[in-house]
Amino acid sequence: MIDPLEFLEHAVRTPSHDDVGAMRALLCETLREAGIEPTVDDAGNVIATREASGDATDGPHVVLNTHLDTVSPHVPAEHDGAILHGRGACDAKGPLAAMLAAFSSIEPDRGRLTLAVTPDEETRSIGAAALVPSLDLDPERGDWVIVGEPTGLDVCNAAKGRFEGRITIAGERAHAAEPHTGQNAITMAAPVIDALSGFDDRPEGLAAHPDLGAPTLTPTVVDGGDATNQVPAECAIVLDRRSVPPETAMGFETALNEYLTQHAPAPDAVSFALTERETPFLEAFETSDEDRVVSVLQEASGGAVRPFTAATEASYFAREAPTVVFGPGDLADESGPVAHADREYVRLPDVKRAATILGDALAERLRETDV
């Protein structure tokens, strides 16, 4: 079995915030040293598979997924007793180390086990978007996906989605000495922002989800004007949407435009469009807490079953098969942010325990007598 702490030590010392090449090479080298030959697809995903022999390959397909990349800046590795600090320690090299150890320890009695590690979860998710269709996931066959993120060893069976878009307000340029001769797009923005607070309160709006709570709609950037002595002809408001089921990205875009038509001043001058991107937005997902991927992993971990508080690539996998998010580390603790922060860390005993938990859950799913 691959030693998760030895791998993690090398991984956190390997920068992967600007380029994942070195981190990908480390992962592939580690797999090869364990006698497992990985492949790298055209999207940069690292994929390795272990499967039963003969007719036993007809069993379930379990996928372990996490990501190679980290946010900037790189934070050097530093030990504090049983705690490892550094960029990626919990997001998501700690979960990757645990998955790698569990993956290398399992020889399936039936079905298949795939380790699939993506290169750009923190940015565009091009790797995951290309990967998911190639995995041949079938919920009727009993397939599962476990996505590695810092959950404090809880089993997270749901998460909000994240959409991003821009409200554009069209005005008319004029000299600032004669503002009444134009139409100030920035002035028009204030009542538009005020109106946004009522979007989720409308009668046809989304109800709060029993586990995820209410959706949120947050203006995050306002941009307008070209010159200090000119009435601006355009103002843009960037919105962050945290969605709950069953809202889709396109459904949100349509609903918000309809709402702005009714509530914005000069509605013909106001429009909303989702940000253009190469991959689908990360939509909200939920896997029933009665699904076996939840119950088996929860029994192995003893942790809580709860939602994950950030959007992840689990959204893509959950469209194809029951999916949960699990791993060592925390997004935040009692002192403040952990993941993405300068103080990012993971507890080494939790990494080892996560590897054991995953190994137990995988053995349960892929053993010959499992039904």
Short mmCIF file of the C-alpha atoms (twelve columns), coordinates in Angstrom:
data_MODEL
# 
_entry.id   MODEL 
# 
loop_
_atom_site.group_PDB 
_atom_site.id 
_atom_site.type_symbol 
_atom_site.label_atom_id 
_atom_site.label_alt_id 
_atom_site.label_comp_id 
_atom_site.label_asym_id 
_atom_site.label_seq_id 
_atom_site.Cartn_x 
_atom_site.Cartn_y 
_atom_site.Cartn_z 
_atom_site.pdbx_PDB_model_num 
ATOM 1   C CA . MET A 1   0.000   0.000   0.000   1 
ATOM 2   C CA . ILE A 2   1.197   3.509   -0.764  1 
ATOM 3   C CA . ASP A 3   2.147   5.384   2.408   1 
ATOM 4   C CA . PRO A 4   -0.262  8.358   2.531   1 
ATOM 5   C CA . LEU A 5   1.919   10.513  4.791   1 
ATOM 6   C CA . GLU A 6   5.058   10.018  2.726   1 
ATOM 7   C CA . PHE A 7   3.177   10.958  -0.430  1 
ATOM 8   C CA . LEU A 8   1.526   13.928  1.272   1 
ATOM 9   C CA . GLU A 9   4.884   15.284  2.435   1 
ATOM 10  C CA . HIS A 10  6.177   15.299  -1.150  1 
ATOM 11  C CA . ALA A 11  2.890   16.623  -2.506  1 
ATOM 12  C CA . VAL A 12  2.652   19.673  -0.238  1 
ATOM 13  C CA . ARG A 13  6.271   20.527  -1.058  1 
ATOM 14  C CA . THR A 14  5.374   20.441  -4.774  1 
ATOM 15  C CA . PRO A 15  3.893   23.745  -6.008  1 
ATOM 16  C CA . SER A 16  0.737   23.301  -8.087  1 
ATOM 17  C CA . HIS A 17  -0.855  26.747  -8.041  1 
ATOM 18  C CA . ASP A 18  0.334   27.900  -11.476 1 
ATOM 19  C CA . ASP A 19  1.159   24.612  -13.201 1 
ATOM 20  C CA . VAL A 20  0.207   21.090  -12.120 1 
ATOM 21  C CA . GLY A 21  2.893   19.405  -14.242 1 
ATOM 22  C CA . ALA A 22  5.212   18.558  -11.340 1 
ATOM 23  C CA . MET A 23  2.327   17.407  -9.165  1 
ATOM 24  C CA . ARG A 24  0.977   15.215  -11.962 1 
ATOM 25  C CA . ALA A 25  4.429   13.686  -12.443 1 
ATOM 26  C CA . LEU A 26  4.679   12.948  -8.699  1 
ATOM 27  C CA . LEU A 27  1.293   11.204  -8.702  1 
ATOM 28  C CA . CYS A 28  2.119   9.111   -11.771 1 
ATOM 29  C CA . GLU A 29  5.551   8.165   -10.407 1 
ATOM 30  C CA . THR A 30  4.016   7.119   -7.084  1 
ATOM 31  C CA . LEU A 31  1.458   4.910   -8.819  1 
ATOM 32  C CA . ARG A 32  4.084   3.285   -11.019 1 
ATOM 33  C CA . GLU A 33  6.303   2.530   -8.036  1 
ATOM 34  C CA . ALA A 34  3.302   0.701   -6.555  1 
ATOM 35  C CA . GLY A 35  2.944   -1.375  -9.732  1 
ATOM 36  C CA . ILE A 36  -0.052  0.559   -11.062 1 
ATOM 37  C CA . GLU A 37  0.213   2.110   -14.516 1 
ATOM 38  C CA . PRO A 38  -1.712  5.392   -14.838 1 
ATOM 39  C CA . THR A 39  -2.785  7.180   -17.991 1 
ATOM 40  C CA . VAL A 40  -3.039  10.909  -18.666 1 
ATOM 41  C CA . ASP A 41  -5.841  11.906  -21.016 1 
ATOM 42  C CA . ASP A 42  -5.981  14.891  -23.387 1 
ATOM 43  C CA . ALA A 43  -7.569  17.066  -20.678 1 
ATOM 44  C CA . GLY A 44  -4.732  16.374  -18.240 1 
ATOM 45  C CA . ASN A 45  -6.634  13.984  -15.964 1 
ATOM 46  C CA . VAL A 46  -4.656  11.203  -14.271 1 
ATOM 47  C CA . ILE A 47  -6.606  7.933   -14.423 1 
ATOM 48  C CA . ALA A 48  -5.787  4.541   -12.947 1 
ATOM 49  C CA . THR A 49  -8.061  1.504   -12.706 1 
ATOM 50  C CA . ARG A 50  -8.062  -1.705  -10.712 1 
ATOM 51  C CA . GLU A 51  -10.613 -4.344  -11.631 1 
ATOM 52  C CA . ALA A 52  -11.678 -7.865  -10.826 1 
ATOM 53  C CA . SER A 53  -10.882 -10.662 -13.231 1 
ATOM 54  C CA . GLY A 54  -13.162 -12.559 -15.575 1 
ATOM 55  C CA . ASP A 55  -16.921 -12.219 -15.259 1 
ATOM 56  C CA . ALA A 56  -16.516 -10.422 -11.926 1 
ATOM 57  C CA . THR A 57  -15.820 -7.172  -13.808 1 
ATOM 58  C CA . ASP A 58  -19.596 -6.865  -14.257 1 
ATOM 59  C CA . GLY A 59  -19.890 -5.551  -10.682 1 
ATOM 60  C CA . PRO A 60  -20.169 -1.912  -9.616  1 
ATOM 61  C CA . HIS A 61  -17.789 0.831   -10.688 1 
ATOM 62  C CA . VAL A 62  -16.514 2.997   -7.833  1 
ATOM 63  C CA . VAL A 63  -14.689 6.228   -8.690  1 
ATOM 64  C CA . LEU A 64  -12.362 8.116   -6.358  1 
ATOM 65  C CA . ASN A 65  -11.956 11.686  -7.558  1 
ATOM 66  C CA . THR A 66  -10.101 14.761  -6.360  1 
ATOM 67  C CA . HIS A 67  -7.836  17.406  -7.902  1 
ATOM 68  C CA . LEU A 68  -4.166  18.246  -8.418  1 
ATOM 69  C CA . ASP A 69  -4.348  22.024  -8.496  1 
ATOM 70  C CA . THR A 70  -4.263  24.514  -5.641  1 
ATOM 71  C CA . VAL A 71  -4.976  28.214  -5.298  1 
ATOM 72  C CA . SER A 72  -2.247  30.864  -5.211  1 
ATOM 73  C CA . PRO A 73  0.075   31.639  -3.602  1 
ATOM 74  C CA . HIS A 74  2.161   28.588  -2.800  1 
ATOM 75  C CA . VAL A 75  2.667   28.167  0.964   1 
ATOM 76  C CA . PRO A 76  5.751   26.060  1.855   1 
ATOM 77  C CA . ALA A 77  5.284   22.881  3.880   1 
ATOM 78  C CA . GLU A 78  5.956   23.138  7.605   1 
ATOM 79  C CA . HIS A 79  5.417   20.635  10.410  1 
ATOM 80  C CA . ASP A 80  3.916   21.432  13.788  1 
ATOM 81  C CA . GLY A 81  3.933   18.110  15.557  1 
ATOM 82  C CA . ALA A 82  1.205   15.973  13.991  1 
ATOM 83  C CA . ILE A 83  -0.026  18.878  11.854  1 
ATOM 84  C CA . LEU A 84  1.254   19.619  8.349   1 
ATOM 85  C CA . HIS A 85  0.886   23.200  7.161   1 
ATOM 86  C CA . GLY A 86  1.206   24.287  3.538   1 
ATOM 87  C CA . ARG A 87  -0.720  25.009  0.397   1 
ATOM 88  C CA . GLY A 88  -2.880  22.052  -0.553  1 
ATOM 89  C CA . ALA A 89  -2.435  20.308  2.799   1 
ATOM 90  C CA . CYS A 90  -6.211  19.913  3.072   1 
ATOM 91  C CA . ASP A 91  -7.407  21.176  -0.323  1 
ATOM 92  C CA . ALA A 92  -6.939  18.678  -1.672  1 
ATOM 93  C CA . LYS A 93  -3.597  16.875  -1.279  1 
ATOM 94  C CA . GLY A 94  -4.592  15.398  2.084   1 
ATOM 95  C CA . PRO A 95  -7.724  13.830  0.567   1 
ATOM 96  C CA . LEU A 96  -5.662  12.728  -2.455  1 
ATOM 97  C CA . ALA A 97  -3.087  11.019  -0.205  1 
ATOM 98  C CA . ALA A 98  -5.836  9.128   1.618   1 
ATOM 99  C CA . MET A 99  -7.483  8.087   -1.643  1 
ATOM 100 C CA . LEU A 100 -4.173  7.002   -3.128  1 
ATOM 101 C CA . ALA A 101 -3.437  4.766   -0.132  1 
ATOM 102 C CA . ALA A 102 -6.904  3.207   -0.195  1 
ATOM 103 C CA . PHE A 103 -6.820  2.745   -3.968  1 
ATOM 104 C CA . SER A 104 -3.466  0.963   -3.854  1 
ATOM 105 C CA . SER A 105 -4.630  -1.368  -1.065  1 
ATOM 106 C CA . ILE A 106 -7.761  -2.727  -2.787  1 
ATOM 107 C CA . GLU A 107 -7.889  -5.631  -5.206  1 
ATOM 108 C CA . PRO A 108 -11.569 -5.819  -6.162  1 
ATOM 109 C CA . ASP A 109 -13.324 -9.180  -5.947  1 
ATOM 110 C CA . ARG A 110 -15.792 -7.768  -8.440  1 
ATOM 111 C CA . GLY A 111 -16.360 -4.605  -10.417 1 
ATOM 112 C CA . ARG A 112 -13.900 -1.773  -10.959 1 
ATOM 113 C CA . LEU A 113 -12.186 0.884   -8.887  1 
ATOM 114 C CA . THR A 114 -11.000 4.018   -10.667 1 
ATOM 115 C CA . LEU A 115 -8.789  6.795   -9.343  1 
ATOM 116 C CA . ALA A 116 -9.495  9.891   -11.440 1 
ATOM 117 C CA . VAL A 117 -7.639  13.097  -10.531 1 
ATOM 118 C CA . THR A 118 -8.434  16.339  -12.335 1 
ATOM 119 C CA . PRO A 119 -6.041  19.234  -13.070 1 
ATOM 120 C CA . ASP A 120 -8.126  22.428  -12.749 1 
ATOM 121 C CA . GLU A 121 -10.897 22.171  -10.167 1 
ATOM 122 C CA . GLU A 122 -10.015 25.557  -8.688  1 
ATOM 123 C CA . THR A 123 -10.474 27.330  -12.030 1 
ATOM 124 C CA . ARG A 124 -12.252 26.041  -15.161 1 
ATOM 125 C CA . SER A 125 -12.987 22.342  -14.449 1 
ATOM 126 C CA . ILE A 126 -12.125 21.422  -18.030 1 
ATOM 127 C CA . GLY A 127 -10.617 18.156  -16.784 1 
ATOM 128 C CA . ALA A 128 -13.758 17.048  -14.952 1 
ATOM 129 C CA . ALA A 129 -16.065 18.093  -17.785 1 
ATOM 130 C CA . ALA A 130 -14.069 15.899  -20.181 1 
ATOM 131 C CA . LEU A 131 -13.636 13.077  -17.686 1 
ATOM 132 C CA . VAL A 132 -17.187 12.367  -16.559 1 
ATOM 133 C CA . PRO A 133 -18.583 11.139  -19.919 1 
ATOM 134 C CA . SER A 134 -15.668 8.709   -20.262 1 
ATOM 135 C CA . LEU A 135 -16.280 6.919   -16.963 1 
ATOM 136 C CA . ASP A 136 -19.332 4.882   -18.019 1 
ATOM 137 C CA . LEU A 137 -21.157 5.482   -14.740 1 
ATOM 138 C CA . ASP A 138 -24.440 3.627   -14.242 1 
ATOM 139 C CA . PRO A 139 -26.481 4.032   -11.047 1 
ATOM 140 C CA . GLU A 140 -28.504 0.916   -11.930 1 
ATOM 141 C CA . ARG A 141 -25.279 -1.092  -11.631 1 
ATOM 142 C CA . GLY A 142 -24.650 0.344   -8.183  1 
ATOM 143 C CA . ASP A 143 -21.862 2.720   -9.196  1 
ATOM 144 C CA . TRP A 144 -20.556 5.303   -6.714  1 
ATOM 145 C CA . VAL A 145 -18.374 8.405   -6.792  1 
ATOM 146 C CA . ILE A 146 -16.433 9.684   -3.772  1 
ATOM 147 C CA . VAL A 147 -14.980 13.177  -4.239  1 
ATOM 148 C CA . GLY A 148 -12.033 14.131  -2.037  1 
ATOM 149 C CA . GLU A 149 -12.329 17.482  -0.272  1 
ATOM 150 C CA . PRO A 150 -11.786 18.598  3.348   1 
ATOM 151 C CA . THR A 151 -14.959 17.546  5.203   1 
ATOM 152 C CA . GLY A 152 -13.536 16.805  8.649   1 
ATOM 153 C CA . LEU A 153 -14.204 13.102  7.895   1 
ATOM 154 C CA . ASP A 154 -17.943 13.784  7.687   1 
ATOM 155 C CA . VAL A 155 -19.890 12.374  4.739   1 
ATOM 156 C CA . CYS A 156 -21.241 15.252  2.660   1 
ATOM 157 C CA . ASN A 157 -24.139 14.201  0.458   1 
ATOM 158 C CA . ALA A 158 -25.224 17.606  -0.870  1 
ATOM 159 C CA . ALA A 159 -23.851 21.001  -1.809  1 
ATOM 160 C CA . LYS A 160 -25.067 24.288  -3.184  1 
ATOM 161 C CA . GLY A 161 -24.220 25.179  -6.761  1 
ATOM 162 C CA . ARG A 162 -22.406 28.305  -7.879  1 
ATOM 163 C CA . PHE A 163 -23.392 30.446  -10.841 1 
ATOM 164 C CA . GLU A 164 -21.882 33.744  -11.920 1 
ATOM 165 C CA . GLY A 165 -23.274 36.380  -14.230 1 
ATOM 166 C CA . ARG A 166 -23.462 40.053  -15.032 1 
ATOM 167 C CA . ILE A 167 -26.273 42.598  -15.003 1 
ATOM 168 C CA . THR A 168 -25.668 45.203  -17.695 1 
ATOM 169 C CA . ILE A 169 -27.311 48.628  -17.384 1 
ATOM 170 C CA . ALA A 170 -27.346 50.807  -20.475 1 
ATOM 171 C CA . GLY A 171 -27.424 54.592  -20.091 1 
ATOM 172 C CA . GLU A 172 -26.433 57.516  -22.310 1 
ATOM 173 C CA . ARG A 173 -23.160 59.448  -22.225 1 
ATOM 174 C CA . ALA A 174 -23.192 63.168  -21.543 1 
ATOM 175 C CA . HIS A 175 -20.927 65.878  -20.186 1 
ATOM 176 C CA . ALA A 176 -20.824 65.769  -16.403 1 
ATOM 177 C CA . ALA A 177 -21.522 69.526  -16.399 1 
ATOM 178 C CA . GLU A 178 -24.905 68.797  -18.017 1 
ATOM 179 C CA . PRO A 179 -25.848 65.426  -16.455 1 
ATOM 180 C CA . HIS A 180 -29.553 65.834  -17.181 1 
ATOM 181 C CA . THR A 181 -28.849 65.558  -20.918 1 
ATOM 182 C CA . GLY A 182 -27.734 61.943  -20.562 1 
ATOM 183 C CA . GLN A 183 -28.761 58.911  -18.551 1 
ATOM 184 C CA . ASN A 184 -26.382 57.889  -15.768 1 
ATOM 185 C CA . ALA A 185 -25.991 54.101  -15.740 1 
ATOM 186 C CA . ILE A 186 -24.286 54.143  -12.332 1 
ATOM 187 C CA . THR A 187 -27.187 56.035  -10.751 1 
ATOM 188 C CA . MET A 188 -29.549 53.455  -12.249 1 
ATOM 189 C CA . ALA A 189 -27.562 50.667  -10.587 1 
ATOM 190 C CA . ALA A 190 -28.618 51.570  -7.045  1 
ATOM 191 C CA . PRO A 191 -32.324 50.651  -7.405  1 
ATOM 192 C CA . VAL A 192 -31.360 47.543  -9.382  1 
ATOM 193 C CA . ILE A 193 -29.183 46.343  -6.498  1 
ATOM 194 C CA . ASP A 194 -31.966 47.148  -4.044  1 
ATOM 195 C CA . ALA A 195 -34.419 45.116  -6.121  1 
ATOM 196 C CA . LEU A 196 -32.192 42.025  -6.030  1 
ATOM 197 C CA . SER A 197 -32.959 41.482  -2.350  1 
ATOM 198 C CA . GLY A 198 -36.516 40.515  -3.273  1 
ATOM 199 C CA . PHE A 199 -35.654 37.968  -5.953  1 
ATOM 200 C CA . ASP A 200 -35.886 34.914  -3.702  1 
ATOM 201 C CA . ASP A 201 -38.907 36.268  -1.848  1 
ATOM 202 C CA . ARG A 202 -41.154 36.254  -4.896  1 
ATOM 203 C CA . PRO A 203 -44.064 33.748  -4.735  1 
ATOM 204 C CA . GLU A 204 -42.537 31.514  -7.403  1 
ATOM 205 C CA . GLY A 205 -39.070 31.688  -5.841  1 
ATOM 206 C CA . LEU A 206 -37.124 28.745  -4.481  1 
ATOM 207 C CA . ALA A 207 -38.032 27.446  -1.057  1 
ATOM 208 C CA . ALA A 208 -35.212 26.919  1.410   1 
ATOM 209 C CA . HIS A 209 -33.733 23.453  1.071   1 
ATOM 210 C CA . PRO A 210 -34.149 21.298  4.214   1 
ATOM 211 C CA . ASP A 211 -30.398 20.635  4.408   1 
ATOM 212 C CA . LEU A 212 -28.738 23.337  2.312   1 
ATOM 213 C CA . GLY A 213 -30.870 26.244  3.472   1 
ATOM 214 C CA . ALA A 214 -31.878 29.168  1.299   1 
ATOM 215 C CA . PRO A 215 -30.168 30.178  -1.951  1 
ATOM 216 C CA . THR A 216 -28.180 33.403  -1.942  1 
ATOM 217 C CA . LEU A 217 -27.749 36.139  -4.531  1 
ATOM 218 C CA . THR A 218 -24.834 38.491  -3.855  1 
ATOM 219 C CA . PRO A 219 -23.548 41.467  -5.877  1 
ATOM 220 C CA . THR A 220 -19.761 41.152  -5.761  1 
ATOM 221 C CA . VAL A 221 -18.352 43.629  -8.320  1 
ATOM 222 C CA . VAL A 222 -19.683 46.922  -9.700  1 
ATOM 223 C CA . ASP A 223 -17.946 48.421  -12.725 1 
ATOM 224 C CA . GLY A 224 -18.904 51.527  -14.677 1 
ATOM 225 C CA . GLY A 225 -17.724 54.751  -16.229 1 
ATOM 226 C CA . ASP A 226 -14.859 55.683  -18.534 1 
ATOM 227 C CA . ALA A 227 -13.965 59.251  -17.575 1 
ATOM 228 C CA . THR A 228 -14.218 61.384  -14.457 1 
ATOM 229 C CA . ASN A 229 -16.033 64.190  -16.286 1 
ATOM 230 C CA . GLN A 230 -18.513 62.103  -18.259 1 
ATOM 231 C CA . VAL A 231 -21.929 60.651  -17.430 1 
ATOM 232 C CA . PRO A 232 -21.389 56.880  -17.803 1 
ATOM 233 C CA . ALA A 233 -23.282 55.021  -20.519 1 
ATOM 234 C CA . GLU A 234 -22.871 51.568  -18.979 1 
ATOM 235 C CA . CYS A 235 -22.619 49.935  -15.584 1 
ATOM 236 C CA . ALA A 236 -22.121 46.228  -14.854 1 
ATOM 237 C CA . ILE A 237 -22.959 44.362  -11.659 1 
ATOM 238 C CA . VAL A 238 -21.387 40.923  -11.191 1 
ATOM 239 C CA . LEU A 239 -23.556 38.494  -9.231  1 
ATOM 240 C CA . ASP A 240 -22.621 35.374  -7.273  1 
ATOM 241 C CA . ARG A 241 -25.477 32.861  -7.029  1 
ATOM 242 C CA . ARG A 242 -25.371 29.956  -4.579  1 
ATOM 243 C CA . SER A 243 -28.185 27.694  -5.726  1 
ATOM 244 C CA . VAL A 244 -30.178 24.871  -4.193  1 
ATOM 245 C CA . PRO A 245 -32.016 22.056  -5.990  1 
ATOM 246 C CA . PRO A 246 -33.777 22.067  -8.374  1 
ATOM 247 C CA . GLU A 247 -32.467 25.363  -9.818  1 
ATOM 248 C CA . THR A 248 -30.325 25.117  -12.945 1 
ATOM 249 C CA . ALA A 249 -28.017 27.755  -14.364 1 
ATOM 250 C CA . MET A 250 -30.253 28.446  -17.370 1 
ATOM 251 C CA . GLY A 251 -33.360 28.454  -15.202 1 
ATOM 252 C CA . PHE A 252 -31.768 31.064  -12.948 1 
ATOM 253 C CA . GLU A 253 -30.808 33.267  -15.901 1 
ATOM 254 C CA . THR A 254 -34.352 33.172  -17.283 1 
ATOM 255 C CA . ALA A 255 -35.985 33.801  -13.908 1 
ATOM 256 C CA . LEU A 256 -33.737 36.741  -13.049 1 
ATOM 257 C CA . ASN A 257 -34.331 38.428  -16.398 1 
ATOM 258 C CA . GLU A 258 -38.086 38.061  -15.924 1 
ATOM 259 C CA . TYR A 259 -37.788 39.517  -12.439 1 
ATOM 260 C CA . LEU A 260 -35.699 42.486  -13.617 1 
ATOM 261 C CA . THR A 261 -38.253 43.229  -16.333 1 
ATOM 262 C CA . GLN A 262 -40.851 43.654  -13.599 1 
ATOM 263 C CA . HIS A 263 -38.796 45.365  -10.886 1 
ATOM 264 C CA . ALA A 264 -35.896 47.289  -12.440 1 
ATOM 265 C CA . PRO A 265 -36.193 50.948  -13.428 1 
ATOM 266 C CA . ALA A 266 -36.104 51.336  -17.219 1 
ATOM 267 C CA . PRO A 267 -36.297 47.534  -17.694 1 
ATOM 268 C CA . ASP A 268 -35.458 47.802  -21.388 1 
ATOM 269 C CA . ALA A 269 -32.041 49.107  -20.343 1 
ATOM 270 C CA . VAL A 270 -31.315 46.276  -17.880 1 
ATOM 271 C CA . SER A 271 -30.374 42.680  -18.717 1 
ATOM 272 C CA . PHE A 272 -28.645 39.708  -17.086 1 
ATOM 273 C CA . ALA A 273 -26.469 37.024  -18.677 1 
ATOM 274 C CA . LEU A 274 -24.476 34.184  -17.208 1 
ATOM 275 C CA . THR A 275 -20.716 34.487  -17.560 1 
ATOM 276 C CA . GLU A 276 -19.472 32.646  -20.626 1 
ATOM 277 C CA . ARG A 277 -17.314 29.652  -19.751 1 
ATOM 278 C CA . GLU A 278 -15.958 26.556  -21.441 1 
ATOM 279 C CA . THR A 279 -17.577 24.137  -19.003 1 
ATOM 280 C CA . PRO A 280 -20.963 23.813  -17.283 1 
ATOM 281 C CA . PHE A 281 -21.554 25.693  -14.067 1 
ATOM 282 C CA . LEU A 282 -21.352 23.692  -10.849 1 
ATOM 283 C CA . GLU A 283 -25.002 23.100  -10.042 1 
ATOM 284 C CA . ALA A 284 -26.391 22.036  -6.674  1 
ATOM 285 C CA . PHE A 285 -26.544 18.305  -6.013  1 
ATOM 286 C CA . GLU A 286 -28.031 15.990  -3.425  1 
ATOM 287 C CA . THR A 287 -27.570 12.253  -2.876  1 
ATOM 288 C CA . SER A 288 -30.189 10.635  -0.666  1 
ATOM 289 C CA . ASP A 289 -28.938 9.844   2.822   1 
ATOM 290 C CA . GLU A 290 -30.510 6.410   2.277   1 
ATOM 291 C CA . ASP A 291 -28.193 5.620   -0.628  1 
ATOM 292 C CA . ARG A 292 -25.583 2.969   0.140   1 
ATOM 293 C CA . VAL A 293 -22.633 5.207   -0.702  1 
ATOM 294 C CA . VAL A 294 -23.758 7.435   2.170   1 
ATOM 295 C CA . SER A 295 -24.599 4.694   4.661   1 
ATOM 296 C CA . VAL A 296 -21.513 2.543   4.008   1 
ATOM 297 C CA . LEU A 297 -19.084 5.472   4.193   1 
ATOM 298 C CA . GLN A 298 -20.825 6.896   7.258   1 
ATOM 299 C CA . GLU A 299 -20.676 3.540   9.019   1 
ATOM 300 C CA . ALA A 300 -16.976 3.275   8.251   1 
ATOM 301 C CA . SER A 301 -16.214 6.837   9.370   1 
ATOM 302 C CA . GLY A 302 -18.603 7.376   12.247  1 
ATOM 303 C CA . GLY A 303 -18.887 10.975  11.084  1 
ATOM 304 C CA . ALA A 304 -21.954 13.068  10.458  1 
ATOM 305 C CA . VAL A 305 -23.953 13.145  7.223   1 
ATOM 306 C CA . ARG A 306 -24.247 16.787  6.185   1 
ATOM 307 C CA . PRO A 307 -23.992 19.193  3.263   1 
ATOM 308 C CA . PHE A 308 -20.652 20.467  1.989   1 
ATOM 309 C CA . THR A 309 -20.460 24.251  2.210   1 
ATOM 310 C CA . ALA A 310 -18.567 24.933  -1.045  1 
ATOM 311 C CA . ALA A 311 -19.252 24.137  -4.695  1 
ATOM 312 C CA . THR A 312 -17.152 21.287  -6.112  1 
ATOM 313 C CA . GLU A 313 -16.768 19.097  -9.176  1 
ATOM 314 C CA . ALA A 314 -18.990 16.598  -7.347  1 
ATOM 315 C CA . SER A 315 -21.726 18.476  -9.195  1 
ATOM 316 C CA . TYR A 316 -20.635 16.898  -12.503 1 
ATOM 317 C CA . PHE A 317 -20.381 13.356  -11.149 1 
ATOM 318 C CA . ALA A 318 -23.693 13.526  -9.280  1 
ATOM 319 C CA . ARG A 319 -25.526 13.855  -12.587 1 
ATOM 320 C CA . GLU A 320 -24.350 10.350  -13.475 1 
ATOM 321 C CA . ALA A 321 -24.238 8.345   -10.207 1 
ATOM 322 C CA . PRO A 322 -24.698 8.700   -6.423  1 
ATOM 323 C CA . THR A 323 -21.917 10.989  -5.204  1 
ATOM 324 C CA . VAL A 324 -20.555 12.115  -1.852  1 
ATOM 325 C CA . VAL A 325 -17.751 14.427  -0.740  1 
ATOM 326 C CA . PHE A 326 -15.331 13.129  1.904   1 
ATOM 327 C CA . GLY A 327 -11.841 13.709  3.209   1 
ATOM 328 C CA . PRO A 328 -9.522  14.848  6.005   1 
ATOM 329 C CA . GLY A 329 -9.096  18.506  6.871   1 
ATOM 330 C CA . ASP A 330 -11.508 21.405  7.244   1 
ATOM 331 C CA . LEU A 331 -12.519 24.377  5.156   1 
ATOM 332 C CA . ALA A 332 -12.483 26.452  8.350   1 
ATOM 333 C CA . ASP A 333 -12.027 25.970  12.099  1 
ATOM 334 C CA . GLU A 334 -12.797 27.918  15.263  1 
ATOM 335 C CA . SER A 335 -9.957  30.341  14.485  1 
ATOM 336 C CA . GLY A 336 -11.011 31.150  10.923  1 
ATOM 337 C CA . PRO A 337 -10.432 29.972  7.357   1 
ATOM 338 C CA . VAL A 338 -8.159  26.985  6.698   1 
ATOM 339 C CA . ALA A 339 -8.485  25.908  3.060   1 
ATOM 340 C CA . HIS A 340 -7.219  28.616  0.655   1 
ATOM 341 C CA . ALA A 341 -5.760  30.503  3.645   1 
ATOM 342 C CA . ASP A 342 -2.129  31.156  4.559   1 
ATOM 343 C CA . ARG A 343 -2.594  28.901  7.603   1 
ATOM 344 C CA . GLU A 344 -3.867  25.913  5.609   1 
ATOM 345 C CA . TYR A 345 -3.147  22.647  7.381   1 
ATOM 346 C CA . VAL A 346 -4.216  19.041  7.859   1 
ATOM 347 C CA . ARG A 347 -3.861  16.725  10.837  1 
ATOM 348 C CA . LEU A 348 -1.732  13.755  9.830   1 
ATOM 349 C CA . PRO A 349 -3.650  11.202  11.950  1 
ATOM 350 C CA . ASP A 350 -6.815  12.263  10.096  1 
ATOM 351 C CA . VAL A 351 -5.152  11.523  6.757   1 
ATOM 352 C CA . LYS A 352 -4.252  8.029   7.907   1 
ATOM 353 C CA . ARG A 353 -7.737  7.516   9.321   1 
ATOM 354 C CA . ALA A 354 -9.326  8.707   6.079   1 
ATOM 355 C CA . ALA A 355 -7.263  6.128   4.172   1 
ATOM 356 C CA . THR A 356 -8.509  3.385   6.497   1 
ATOM 357 C CA . ILE A 357 -12.122 4.563   6.248   1 
ATOM 358 C CA . LEU A 358 -11.990 4.622   2.469   1 
ATOM 359 C CA . GLY A 359 -10.336 1.214   2.354   1 
ATOM 360 C CA . ASP A 360 -13.050 -0.275  4.568   1 
ATOM 361 C CA . ALA A 361 -15.846 1.273   2.509   1 
ATOM 362 C CA . LEU A 362 -14.323 0.134   -0.788  1 
ATOM 363 C CA . ALA A 363 -13.785 -3.395  0.500   1 
ATOM 364 C CA . GLU A 364 -17.429 -3.484  1.554   1 
ATOM 365 C CA . ARG A 365 -18.591 -2.355  -1.878  1 
ATOM 366 C CA . LEU A 366 -16.275 -4.418  -4.050  1 
ATOM 367 C CA . ARG A 367 -16.134 -7.681  -2.139  1 
ATOM 368 C CA . GLU A 368 -17.524 -10.741 -3.878  1 
ATOM 369 C CA . THR A 369 -20.512 -11.248 -1.570  1 
ATOM 370 C CA . ASP A 370 -21.727 -7.658  -1.659  1 
ATOM 371 C CA . VAL A 371 -25.170 -7.184  -3.212  1 
# 
